[in-house]
Amino acid sequence: MRSIFITGGASGIGLAAARRFAREGWTIGIGDIDETGMRRAASELSAYAAPLDVRDRGRWGPALDGFVAQIGRLDVLLNNAGIARYGMFEEVSPAEADLQVDINVKGVINGAYAALPHLKATAGSRLINVASCAGLFGSPGLAVYSATKFAVRGLSEALDVEFARHGIGVACVMPWFVETPILDSGSAGTNRTIRDATAGQPVYSVDEAAEVIWQAAHGRERDYIVGKAGRQVRFASKWMPERFRRRLKAAVMG
Ligand code: NAI
């Protein structure tokens, strides 16, 4: 039986992925800071649950070791836990900026370190990191968040090459807006939330995101985008960078 350990599996995209893989008969492990939500998800899916703050390097080992001890293998680590703070740069406090870096970047790095021995020991294993389309272009209103997702993309690109010698595949999943509680994130300096930025934009379902993660677990590519809008933005930012930049500036100037 194949197994996947999902950080942030108590909610949103992580929970939808947990359900998707459980339906296919995988053994699920969930690590989340939200213990109530995690226990609820674990009881629904007969999953292993480990209270985990991804920032806490010391907790990662026991969380993964306990899961792997049960089934003897780790096919996929889904580094999914993440947070966002929305607002112009000066509206997001330095403490809120730190928190995003600590969870979104250091949390993912901690996960890669902790999972490596288990992934090495499992033939055909994969490390899947959830970045964002905000990691494809510098996203106004989400500057620091966007920077953390560029970091996750960079890490994934490098590890994809490095881990090939261990037989481990690495994928980076980049969702466009997906309907989850993260859309209600704001910051200390503004009443606006990410949801305001979704006006006029498509918002995809968690099931669509879970389907892409399923493909990332089985495919051989490195980058997986959730949503047609994300693919269009990747194209525009890559091939029409000046036009794309002017459009973003015009939108921010109102
Ligand atoms: P969500 O808020 O529904 O779920 C995030 C989960 O991470 C929650 O269960 C939360 O308790 C957990 N978490 C937060 N901090 C943690 C920590 N320190 N340690 C362990 N767990 C922690 O949000 P969503 O949307 O499901 O986010 C999942 C990932 O998808 C994140 O990395 C996010 O940046 C990314 N993403 C989401 C998009 C969206 O529009 N929903 C778009 C692009 C990327």
PDB file of N, CA, C and O and ligand atoms in Angstrom, residues 7-15 31-35 37-38 51-56 79-84 99 102-104 108 130-134 145 148-149 173-183 185 194 198 203-204 206, ligand 1:
ATOM      1  N   THR A   7       1.389  17.876   4.997  1.00  0.00           N
ATOM      2  CA  THR A   7       1.361  18.952   5.993  1.00  0.00           C
ATOM      3  C   THR A   7       0.199  19.884   5.642  1.00  0.00           C
ATOM      4  O   THR A   7      -0.131  20.083   4.472  1.00  0.00           O
ATOM      5  N   GLY A   8      -0.419  20.420   6.683  1.00  0.00           N
ATOM      6  CA  GLY A   8      -1.583  21.281   6.441  1.00  0.00           C
ATOM      7  C   GLY A   8      -2.763  20.488   5.896  1.00  0.00           C
ATOM      8  O   GLY A   8      -3.600  21.020   5.162  1.00  0.00           O
ATOM      9  N   GLY A   9      -2.852  19.231   6.295  1.00  0.00           N
ATOM     10  CA  GLY A   9      -3.921  18.362   5.775  1.00  0.00           C
ATOM     11  C   GLY A   9      -5.257  18.520   6.492  1.00  0.00           C
ATOM     12  O   GLY A   9      -6.220  17.818   6.171  1.00  0.00           O
ATOM     13  N   ALA A  10      -5.324  19.466   7.455  1.00  0.00           N
ATOM     14  CA  ALA A  10      -6.576  19.650   8.194  1.00  0.00           C
ATOM     15  C   ALA A  10      -7.574  20.513   7.431  1.00  0.00           C
ATOM     16  O   ALA A  10      -8.751  20.573   7.798  1.00  0.00           O
ATOM     17  N   SER A  11      -7.146  21.190   6.389  1.00  0.00           N
ATOM     18  CA  SER A  11      -7.999  22.190   5.745  1.00  0.00           C
ATOM     19  C   SER A  11      -7.678  22.301   4.258  1.00  0.00           C
ATOM     20  O   SER A  11      -6.622  21.841   3.800  1.00  0.00           O
ATOM     21  N   GLY A  12      -8.588  22.909   3.529  1.00  0.00           N
ATOM     22  CA  GLY A  12      -8.339  23.363   2.160  1.00  0.00           C
ATOM     23  C   GLY A  12      -7.760  22.326   1.208  1.00  0.00           C
ATOM     24  O   GLY A  12      -8.253  21.199   1.096  1.00  0.00           O
ATOM     25  N   ILE A  13      -6.700  22.733   0.523  1.00  0.00           N
ATOM     26  CA  ILE A  13      -6.093  21.896  -0.518  1.00  0.00           C
ATOM     27  C   ILE A  13      -5.524  20.608   0.086  1.00  0.00           C
ATOM     28  O   ILE A  13      -5.675  19.517  -0.486  1.00  0.00           O
ATOM     29  N   GLY A  14      -4.886  20.718   1.253  1.00  0.00           N
ATOM     30  CA  GLY A  14      -4.291  19.532   1.895  1.00  0.00           C
ATOM     31  C   GLY A  14      -5.352  18.507   2.256  1.00  0.00           C
ATOM     32  O   GLY A  14      -5.164  17.297   2.041  1.00  0.00           O
ATOM     33  N   LEU A  15      -6.475  18.980   2.783  1.00  0.00           N
ATOM     34  CA  LEU A  15      -7.564  18.064   3.152  1.00  0.00           C
ATOM     35  C   LEU A  15      -8.153  17.408   1.900  1.00  0.00           C
ATOM     36  O   LEU A  15      -8.425  16.198   1.882  1.00  0.00           O
ATOM     37  N   GLY A  31       0.057  16.054   9.145  1.00  0.00           N
ATOM     38  CA  GLY A  31       0.745  16.851  10.160  1.00  0.00           C
ATOM     39  C   GLY A  31       0.218  18.263  10.078  1.00  0.00           C
ATOM     40  O   GLY A  31       0.282  18.887   9.013  1.00  0.00           O
ATOM     41  N   ASP A  32      -0.350  18.759  11.177  1.00  0.00           N
ATOM     42  CA  ASP A  32      -0.947  20.095  11.126  1.00  0.00           C
ATOM     43  C   ASP A  32      -0.847  20.745  12.489  1.00  0.00           C
ATOM     44  O   ASP A  32      -0.841  20.060  13.515  1.00  0.00           O
ATOM     45  N   ILE A  33      -0.811  22.063  12.475  1.00  0.00           N
ATOM     46  CA  ILE A  33      -0.770  22.839  13.722  1.00  0.00           C
ATOM     47  C   ILE A  33      -2.171  22.929  14.332  1.00  0.00           C
ATOM     48  O   ILE A  33      -2.324  23.149  15.521  1.00  0.00           O
ATOM     49  N   ASP A  34      -3.186  22.771  13.487  1.00  0.00           N
ATOM     50  CA  ASP A  34      -4.589  22.801  13.935  1.00  0.00           C
ATOM     51  C   ASP A  34      -4.984  21.384  14.362  1.00  0.00           C
ATOM     52  O   ASP A  34      -5.415  20.563  13.555  1.00  0.00           O
ATOM     53  N   GLU A  35      -4.838  21.130  15.676  1.00  0.00           N
ATOM     54  CA  GLU A  35      -5.029  19.763  16.142  1.00  0.00           C
ATOM     55  C   GLU A  35      -6.479  19.303  16.032  1.00  0.00           C
ATOM     56  O   GLU A  35      -6.746  18.145  15.715  1.00  0.00           O
ATOM     57  N   GLY A  37      -8.851  20.288  13.797  1.00  0.00           N
ATOM     58  CA  GLY A  37      -9.151  19.992  12.393  1.00  0.00           C
ATOM     59  C   GLY A  37      -8.434  18.732  11.929  1.00  0.00           C
ATOM     60  O   GLY A  37      -8.984  17.919  11.175  1.00  0.00           O
ATOM     61  N   MET A  38      -7.223  18.563  12.412  1.00  0.00           N
ATOM     62  CA  MET A  38      -6.431  17.395  12.003  1.00  0.00           C
ATOM     63  C   MET A  38      -7.061  16.109  12.517  1.00  0.00           C
ATOM     64  O   MET A  38      -7.175  15.126  11.793  1.00  0.00           O
ATOM     65  N   PRO A  51       0.539  16.018  15.543  1.00  0.00           N
ATOM     66  CA  PRO A  51       0.572  17.469  15.757  1.00  0.00           C
ATOM     67  C   PRO A  51       1.921  17.993  15.294  1.00  0.00           C
ATOM     68  O   PRO A  51       2.955  17.471  15.708  1.00  0.00           O
ATOM     69  N   LEU A  52       1.899  18.962  14.398  1.00  0.00           N
ATOM     70  CA  LEU A  52       3.168  19.418  13.813  1.00  0.00           C
ATOM     71  C   LEU A  52       3.089  20.886  13.444  1.00  0.00           C
ATOM     72  O   LEU A  52       2.195  21.302  12.704  1.00  0.00           O
ATOM     73  N   ASP A  53       4.035  21.642  13.974  1.00  0.00           N
ATOM     74  CA  ASP A  53       4.266  22.991  13.476  1.00  0.00           C
ATOM     75  C   ASP A  53       5.470  22.847  12.552  1.00  0.00           C
ATOM     76  O   ASP A  53       6.565  22.508  13.016  1.00  0.00           O
ATOM     77  N   VAL A  54       5.276  23.082  11.272  1.00  0.00           N
ATOM     78  CA  VAL A  54       6.361  22.814  10.305  1.00  0.00           C
ATOM     79  C   VAL A  54       7.618  23.637  10.581  1.00  0.00           C
ATOM     80  O   VAL A  54       8.692  23.321  10.085  1.00  0.00           O
ATOM     81  N   ARG A  55       7.485  24.698  11.399  1.00  0.00           N
ATOM     82  CA  ARG A  55       8.657  25.510  11.751  1.00  0.00           C
ATOM     83  C   ARG A  55       9.563  24.794  12.748  1.00  0.00           C
ATOM     84  O   ARG A  55      10.713  25.150  12.907  1.00  0.00           O
ATOM     85  N   ASP A  56       8.992  23.814  13.447  1.00  0.00           N
ATOM     86  CA  ASP A  56       9.680  23.163  14.564  1.00  0.00           C
ATOM     87  C   ASP A  56      10.448  21.943  14.065  1.00  0.00           C
ATOM     88  O   ASP A  56       9.899  20.841  13.939  1.00  0.00           O
ATOM     89  N   ASN A  79       4.499  18.746   0.945  1.00  0.00           N
ATOM     90  CA  ASN A  79       4.824  19.946   1.722  1.00  0.00           C
ATOM     91  C   ASN A  79       3.804  21.007   1.342  1.00  0.00           C
ATOM     92  O   ASN A  79       4.044  21.819   0.434  1.00  0.00           O
ATOM     93  N   ASN A  80       2.662  21.015   2.025  1.00  0.00           N
ATOM     94  CA  ASN A  80       1.536  21.850   1.599  1.00  0.00           C
ATOM     95  C   ASN A  80       1.222  22.994   2.569  1.00  0.00           C
ATOM     96  O   ASN A  80       0.712  24.034   2.156  1.00  0.00           O
ATOM     97  N   ALA A  81       1.555  22.827   3.851  1.00  0.00           N
ATOM     98  CA  ALA A  81       1.177  23.846   4.845  1.00  0.00           C
ATOM     99  C   ALA A  81       1.728  25.209   4.434  1.00  0.00           C
ATOM    100  O   ALA A  81       2.879  25.329   4.020  1.00  0.00           O
ATOM    101  N   GLY A  82       0.887  26.206   4.538  1.00  0.00           N
ATOM    102  CA  GLY A  82       1.339  27.547   4.182  1.00  0.00           C
ATOM    103  C   GLY A  82       0.337  28.580   4.664  1.00  0.00           C
ATOM    104  O   GLY A  82      -0.829  28.260   4.944  1.00  0.00           O
ATOM    105  N   ILE A  83       0.804  29.809   4.794  1.00  0.00           N
ATOM    106  CA  ILE A  83      -0.077  30.914   5.193  1.00  0.00           C
ATOM    107  C   ILE A  83       0.180  32.095   4.252  1.00  0.00           C
ATOM    108  O   ILE A  83       1.172  32.119   3.528  1.00  0.00           O
ATOM    109  N   ALA A  84      -0.738  33.067   4.298  1.00  0.00           N
ATOM    110  CA  ALA A  84      -0.558  34.271   3.481  1.00  0.00           C
ATOM    111  C   ALA A  84      -0.967  35.486   4.294  1.00  0.00           C
ATOM    112  O   ALA A  84      -1.845  35.409   5.159  1.00  0.00           O
ATOM    113  N   LEU A  99       6.722  35.502   9.719  1.00  0.00           N
ATOM    114  CA  LEU A  99       5.896  34.299   9.884  1.00  0.00           C
ATOM    115  C   LEU A  99       5.716  33.576   8.540  1.00  0.00           C
ATOM    116  O   LEU A  99       5.789  32.346   8.466  1.00  0.00           O
ATOM    117  N   ASP A 102       8.980  31.898   7.703  1.00  0.00           N
ATOM    118  CA  ASP A 102       9.249  30.750   8.580  1.00  0.00           C
ATOM    119  C   ASP A 102       8.402  29.537   8.194  1.00  0.00           C
ATOM    120  O   ASP A 102       8.881  28.408   8.185  1.00  0.00           O
ATOM    121  N   ILE A 103       7.123  29.767   7.910  1.00  0.00           N
ATOM    122  CA  ILE A 103       6.235  28.632   7.602  1.00  0.00           C
ATOM    123  C   ILE A 103       6.405  28.192   6.149  1.00  0.00           C
ATOM    124  O   ILE A 103       6.622  27.011   5.858  1.00  0.00           O
ATOM    125  N   ASN A 104       6.329  29.154   5.229  1.00  0.00           N
ATOM    126  CA  ASN A 104       6.277  28.790   3.805  1.00  0.00           C
ATOM    127  C   ASN A 104       7.620  28.346   3.237  1.00  0.00           C
ATOM    128  O   ASN A 104       7.659  27.547   2.306  1.00  0.00           O
ATOM    129  N   VAL A 108       9.078  24.177   4.608  1.00  0.00           N
ATOM    130  CA  VAL A 108       9.255  23.280   3.454  1.00  0.00           C
ATOM    131  C   VAL A 108      10.667  22.677   3.458  1.00  0.00           C
ATOM    132  O   VAL A 108      10.854  21.484   3.192  1.00  0.00           O
ATOM    133  N   VAL A 130       4.133  22.534  -2.433  1.00  0.00           N
ATOM    134  CA  VAL A 130       3.076  23.420  -2.933  1.00  0.00           C
ATOM    135  C   VAL A 130       3.593  24.855  -2.879  1.00  0.00           C
ATOM    136  O   VAL A 130       3.830  25.404  -1.800  1.00  0.00           O
ATOM    137  N   ALA A 131       3.805  25.435  -4.052  1.00  0.00           N
ATOM    138  CA  ALA A 131       4.172  26.853  -4.143  1.00  0.00           C
ATOM    139  C   ALA A 131       2.892  27.615  -4.472  1.00  0.00           C
ATOM    140  O   ALA A 131       1.880  27.471  -3.775  1.00  0.00           O
ATOM    141  N   SER A 132       2.890  28.360  -5.554  1.00  0.00           N
ATOM    142  CA  SER A 132       1.721  29.159  -5.920  1.00  0.00           C
ATOM    143  C   SER A 132       2.012  29.816  -7.257  1.00  0.00           C
ATOM    144  O   SER A 132       3.181  29.984  -7.639  1.00  0.00           O
ATOM    145  N   CYS A 133       0.963  30.254  -7.943  1.00  0.00           N
ATOM    146  CA  CYS A 133       1.206  31.075  -9.140  1.00  0.00           C
ATOM    147  C   CYS A 133       1.846  32.402  -8.729  1.00  0.00           C
ATOM    148  O   CYS A 133       2.471  33.071  -9.560  1.00  0.00           O
ATOM    149  N   ALA A 134       1.730  32.760  -7.429  1.00  0.00           N
ATOM    150  CA  ALA A 134       2.442  33.939  -6.926  1.00  0.00           C
ATOM    151  C   ALA A 134       3.948  33.703  -6.917  1.00  0.00           C
ATOM    152  O   ALA A 134       4.721  34.625  -6.674  1.00  0.00           O
ATOM    153  N   TYR A 145       4.660  37.056   0.505  1.00  0.00           N
ATOM    154  CA  TYR A 145       4.124  35.721   0.199  1.00  0.00           C
ATOM    155  C   TYR A 145       4.683  35.243  -1.143  1.00  0.00           C
ATOM    156  O   TYR A 145       5.142  34.112  -1.288  1.00  0.00           O
ATOM    157  N   THR A 148       8.152  34.118  -0.874  1.00  0.00           N
ATOM    158  CA  THR A 148       8.294  32.770  -0.268  1.00  0.00           C
ATOM    159  C   THR A 148       8.000  31.691  -1.305  1.00  0.00           C
ATOM    160  O   THR A 148       8.621  30.632  -1.304  1.00  0.00           O
ATOM    161  N   LYS A 149       7.077  31.972  -2.209  1.00  0.00           N
ATOM    162  CA  LYS A 149       6.702  30.949  -3.196  1.00  0.00           C
ATOM    163  C   LYS A 149       7.748  30.857  -4.329  1.00  0.00           C
ATOM    164  O   LYS A 149       7.945  29.795  -4.900  1.00  0.00           O
ATOM    165  N   VAL A 173       3.894  22.252  -7.182  1.00  0.00           N
ATOM    166  CA  VAL A 173       2.507  22.507  -7.581  1.00  0.00           C
ATOM    167  C   VAL A 173       2.205  23.982  -7.353  1.00  0.00           C
ATOM    168  O   VAL A 173       2.451  24.514  -6.265  1.00  0.00           O
ATOM    169  N   MET A 174       1.714  24.642  -8.412  1.00  0.00           N
ATOM    170  CA  MET A 174       1.460  26.076  -8.322  1.00  0.00           C
ATOM    171  C   MET A 174      -0.012  26.376  -8.599  1.00  0.00           C
ATOM    172  O   MET A 174      -0.433  26.438  -9.759  1.00  0.00           O
ATOM    173  N   PRO A 175      -0.788  26.519  -7.526  1.00  0.00           N
ATOM    174  CA  PRO A 175      -2.210  26.818  -7.738  1.00  0.00           C
ATOM    175  C   PRO A 175      -2.454  28.291  -8.038  1.00  0.00           C
ATOM    176  O   PRO A 175      -1.797  29.178  -7.492  1.00  0.00           O
ATOM    177  N   TRP A 176      -3.413  28.527  -8.916  1.00  0.00           N
ATOM    178  CA  TRP A 176      -4.057  29.850  -9.025  1.00  0.00           C
ATOM    179  C   TRP A 176      -4.981  29.944  -7.816  1.00  0.00           C
ATOM    180  O   TRP A 176      -4.941  29.077  -6.933  1.00  0.00           O
ATOM    181  N   PHE A 177      -5.855  30.947  -7.718  1.00  0.00           N
ATOM    182  CA  PHE A 177      -6.745  31.042  -6.554  1.00  0.00           C
ATOM    183  C   PHE A 177      -7.594  29.779  -6.434  1.00  0.00           C
ATOM    184  O   PHE A 177      -8.169  29.306  -7.415  1.00  0.00           O
ATOM    185  N   VAL A 178      -7.647  29.262  -5.211  1.00  0.00           N
ATOM    186  CA  VAL A 178      -8.460  28.079  -4.923  1.00  0.00           C
ATOM    187  C   VAL A 178      -9.336  28.424  -3.721  1.00  0.00           C
ATOM    188  O   VAL A 178      -8.865  29.086  -2.771  1.00  0.00           O
ATOM    189  N   GLU A 179     -10.587  27.999  -3.742  1.00  0.00           N
ATOM    190  CA  GLU A 179     -11.533  28.356  -2.681  1.00  0.00           C
ATOM    191  C   GLU A 179     -11.184  27.643  -1.368  1.00  0.00           C
ATOM    192  O   GLU A 179     -11.538  26.478  -1.166  1.00  0.00           O
ATOM    193  N   THR A 180     -10.449  28.321  -0.504  1.00  0.00           N
ATOM    194  CA  THR A 180     -10.092  27.782   0.825  1.00  0.00           C
ATOM    195  C   THR A 180     -10.077  28.965   1.806  1.00  0.00           C
ATOM    196  O   THR A 180     -10.100  30.136   1.387  1.00  0.00           O
ATOM    197  N   PRO A 181      -9.969  28.660   3.100  1.00  0.00           N
ATOM    198  CA  PRO A 181      -9.935  29.754   4.093  1.00  0.00           C
ATOM    199  C   PRO A 181      -8.781  30.738   3.899  1.00  0.00           C
ATOM    200  O   PRO A 181      -8.843  31.865   4.399  1.00  0.00           O
ATOM    201  N   ILE A 182      -7.735  30.342   3.158  1.00  0.00           N
ATOM    202  CA  ILE A 182      -6.592  31.265   2.991  1.00  0.00           C
ATOM    203  C   ILE A 182      -7.025  32.543   2.267  1.00  0.00           C
ATOM    204  O   ILE A 182      -6.403  33.593   2.415  1.00  0.00           O
ATOM    205  N   LEU A 183      -8.109  32.473   1.489  1.00  0.00           N
ATOM    206  CA  LEU A 183      -8.575  33.655   0.748  1.00  0.00           C
ATOM    207  C   LEU A 183      -9.070  34.752   1.693  1.00  0.00           C
ATOM    208  O   LEU A 183      -9.201  35.907   1.301  1.00  0.00           O
ATOM    209  N   SER A 185      -7.447  35.691   4.301  1.00  0.00           N
ATOM    210  CA  SER A 185      -6.275  36.261   4.978  1.00  0.00           C
ATOM    211  C   SER A 185      -6.099  37.720   4.597  1.00  0.00           C
ATOM    212  O   SER A 185      -6.184  38.083   3.427  1.00  0.00           O
ATOM    213  N   ILE A 194      -7.306  38.616   0.647  1.00  0.00           N
ATOM    214  CA  ILE A 194      -6.985  38.068  -0.679  1.00  0.00           C
ATOM    215  C   ILE A 194      -8.253  37.978  -1.526  1.00  0.00           C
ATOM    216  O   ILE A 194      -8.216  38.156  -2.738  1.00  0.00           O
ATOM    217  N   THR A 198      -9.369  38.572  -5.735  1.00  0.00           N
ATOM    218  CA  THR A 198      -9.928  37.565  -6.653  1.00  0.00           C
ATOM    219  C   THR A 198     -11.047  38.150  -7.522  1.00  0.00           C
ATOM    220  O   THR A 198     -11.523  37.463  -8.431  1.00  0.00           O
ATOM    221  N   VAL A 203     -11.744  31.383  -9.548  1.00  0.00           N
ATOM    222  CA  VAL A 203     -11.323  30.720  -8.305  1.00  0.00           C
ATOM    223  C   VAL A 203     -11.643  29.237  -8.482  1.00  0.00           C
ATOM    224  O   VAL A 203     -12.788  28.882  -8.754  1.00  0.00           O
ATOM    225  N   TYR A 204     -10.638  28.414  -8.364  1.00  0.00           N
ATOM    226  CA  TYR A 204     -10.822  26.985  -8.645  1.00  0.00           C
ATOM    227  C   TYR A 204     -11.204  26.230  -7.374  1.00  0.00           C
ATOM    228  O   TYR A 204     -11.090  26.750  -6.263  1.00  0.00           O
ATOM    229  N   VAL A 206     -11.130  23.026  -4.548  1.00  0.00           N
ATOM    230  CA  VAL A 206     -10.072  22.212  -3.919  1.00  0.00           C
ATOM    231  C   VAL A 206      -9.954  20.859  -4.620  1.00  0.00           C
ATOM    232  O   VAL A 206      -8.868  20.270  -4.657  1.00  0.00           O
TER     233      VAL A 206
HETATM  234  P1  NAI B   1      -5.763  26.605   4.261  1.00  0.00           P
HETATM  235  O1  NAI B   1      -5.630  27.771   5.180  1.00  0.00           O
HETATM  236  O2  NAI B   1      -7.119  26.053   3.981  1.00  0.00           O
HETATM  237  O3  NAI B   1      -4.849  25.401   4.786  1.00  0.00           O
HETATM  238  C1  NAI B   1      -3.559  25.583   5.295  1.00  0.00           C
HETATM  239  C2  NAI B   1      -3.302  24.489   6.327  1.00  0.00           C
HETATM  240  O4  NAI B   1      -1.953  24.646   6.797  1.00  0.00           O
HETATM  241  C3  NAI B   1      -4.218  24.586   7.557  1.00  0.00           C
HETATM  242  O5  NAI B   1      -4.709  23.317   7.902  1.00  0.00           O
HETATM  243  C4  NAI B   1      -3.302  25.134   8.632  1.00  0.00           C
HETATM  244  O6  NAI B   1      -3.675  24.748   9.963  1.00  0.00           O
HETATM  245  C5  NAI B   1      -1.969  24.530   8.216  1.00  0.00           C
HETATM  246  N1  NAI B   1      -0.836  25.257   8.788  1.00  0.00           N
HETATM  247  C6  NAI B   1      -0.649  26.606   8.842  1.00  0.00           C
HETATM  248  N2  NAI B   1       0.485  26.883   9.493  1.00  0.00           N
HETATM  249  C7  NAI B   1       1.041  25.699   9.835  1.00  0.00           C
HETATM  250  C8  NAI B   1       2.229  25.331  10.519  1.00  0.00           C
HETATM  251  N3  NAI B   1       3.075  26.254  11.016  1.00  0.00           N
HETATM  252  N4  NAI B   1       2.498  24.013  10.688  1.00  0.00           N
HETATM  253  C9  NAI B   1       1.639  23.073  10.240  1.00  0.00           C
HETATM  254  N5  NAI B   1       0.490  23.354   9.591  1.00  0.00           N
HETATM  255  C10 NAI B   1       0.206  24.660   9.401  1.00  0.00           C
HETATM  256  O7  NAI B   1      -5.047  27.062   2.922  1.00  0.00           O
HETATM  257  P2  NAI B   1      -4.859  26.335   1.500  1.00  0.00           P
HETATM  258  O8  NAI B   1      -5.343  27.264   0.492  1.00  0.00           O
HETATM  259  O9  NAI B   1      -5.361  24.954   1.527  1.00  0.00           O
HETATM  260  O10 NAI B   1      -3.251  26.337   1.430  1.00  0.00           O
HETATM  261  C11 NAI B   1      -2.486  25.181   1.171  1.00  0.00           C
HETATM  262  C12 NAI B   1      -1.260  25.595   0.374  1.00  0.00           C
HETATM  263  O11 NAI B   1      -1.671  26.046  -0.912  1.00  0.00           O
HETATM  264  C13 NAI B   1      -0.459  26.753   0.997  1.00  0.00           C
HETATM  265  O12 NAI B   1       0.918  26.492   0.864  1.00  0.00           O
HETATM  266  C14 NAI B   1      -0.863  27.934   0.142  1.00  0.00           C
HETATM  267  O13 NAI B   1       0.136  28.947   0.126  1.00  0.00           O
HETATM  268  C15 NAI B   1      -1.027  27.269  -1.213  1.00  0.00           C
HETATM  269  N6  NAI B   1      -1.812  28.022  -2.184  1.00  0.00           N
HETATM  270  C16 NAI B   1      -3.139  28.281  -1.960  1.00  0.00           C
HETATM  271  C17 NAI B   1      -3.859  29.000  -2.895  1.00  0.00           C
HETATM  272  C18 NAI B   1      -5.319  29.332  -2.709  1.00  0.00           C
HETATM  273  O14 NAI B   1      -5.843  30.203  -3.434  1.00  0.00           O
HETATM  274  N7  NAI B   1      -6.038  28.661  -1.801  1.00  0.00           N
HETATM  275  C19 NAI B   1      -3.235  29.523  -4.121  1.00  0.00           C
HETATM  276  C20 NAI B   1      -1.854  29.182  -4.245  1.00  0.00           C
HETATM  277  C21 NAI B   1      -1.176  28.449  -3.307  1.00  0.00           C
END
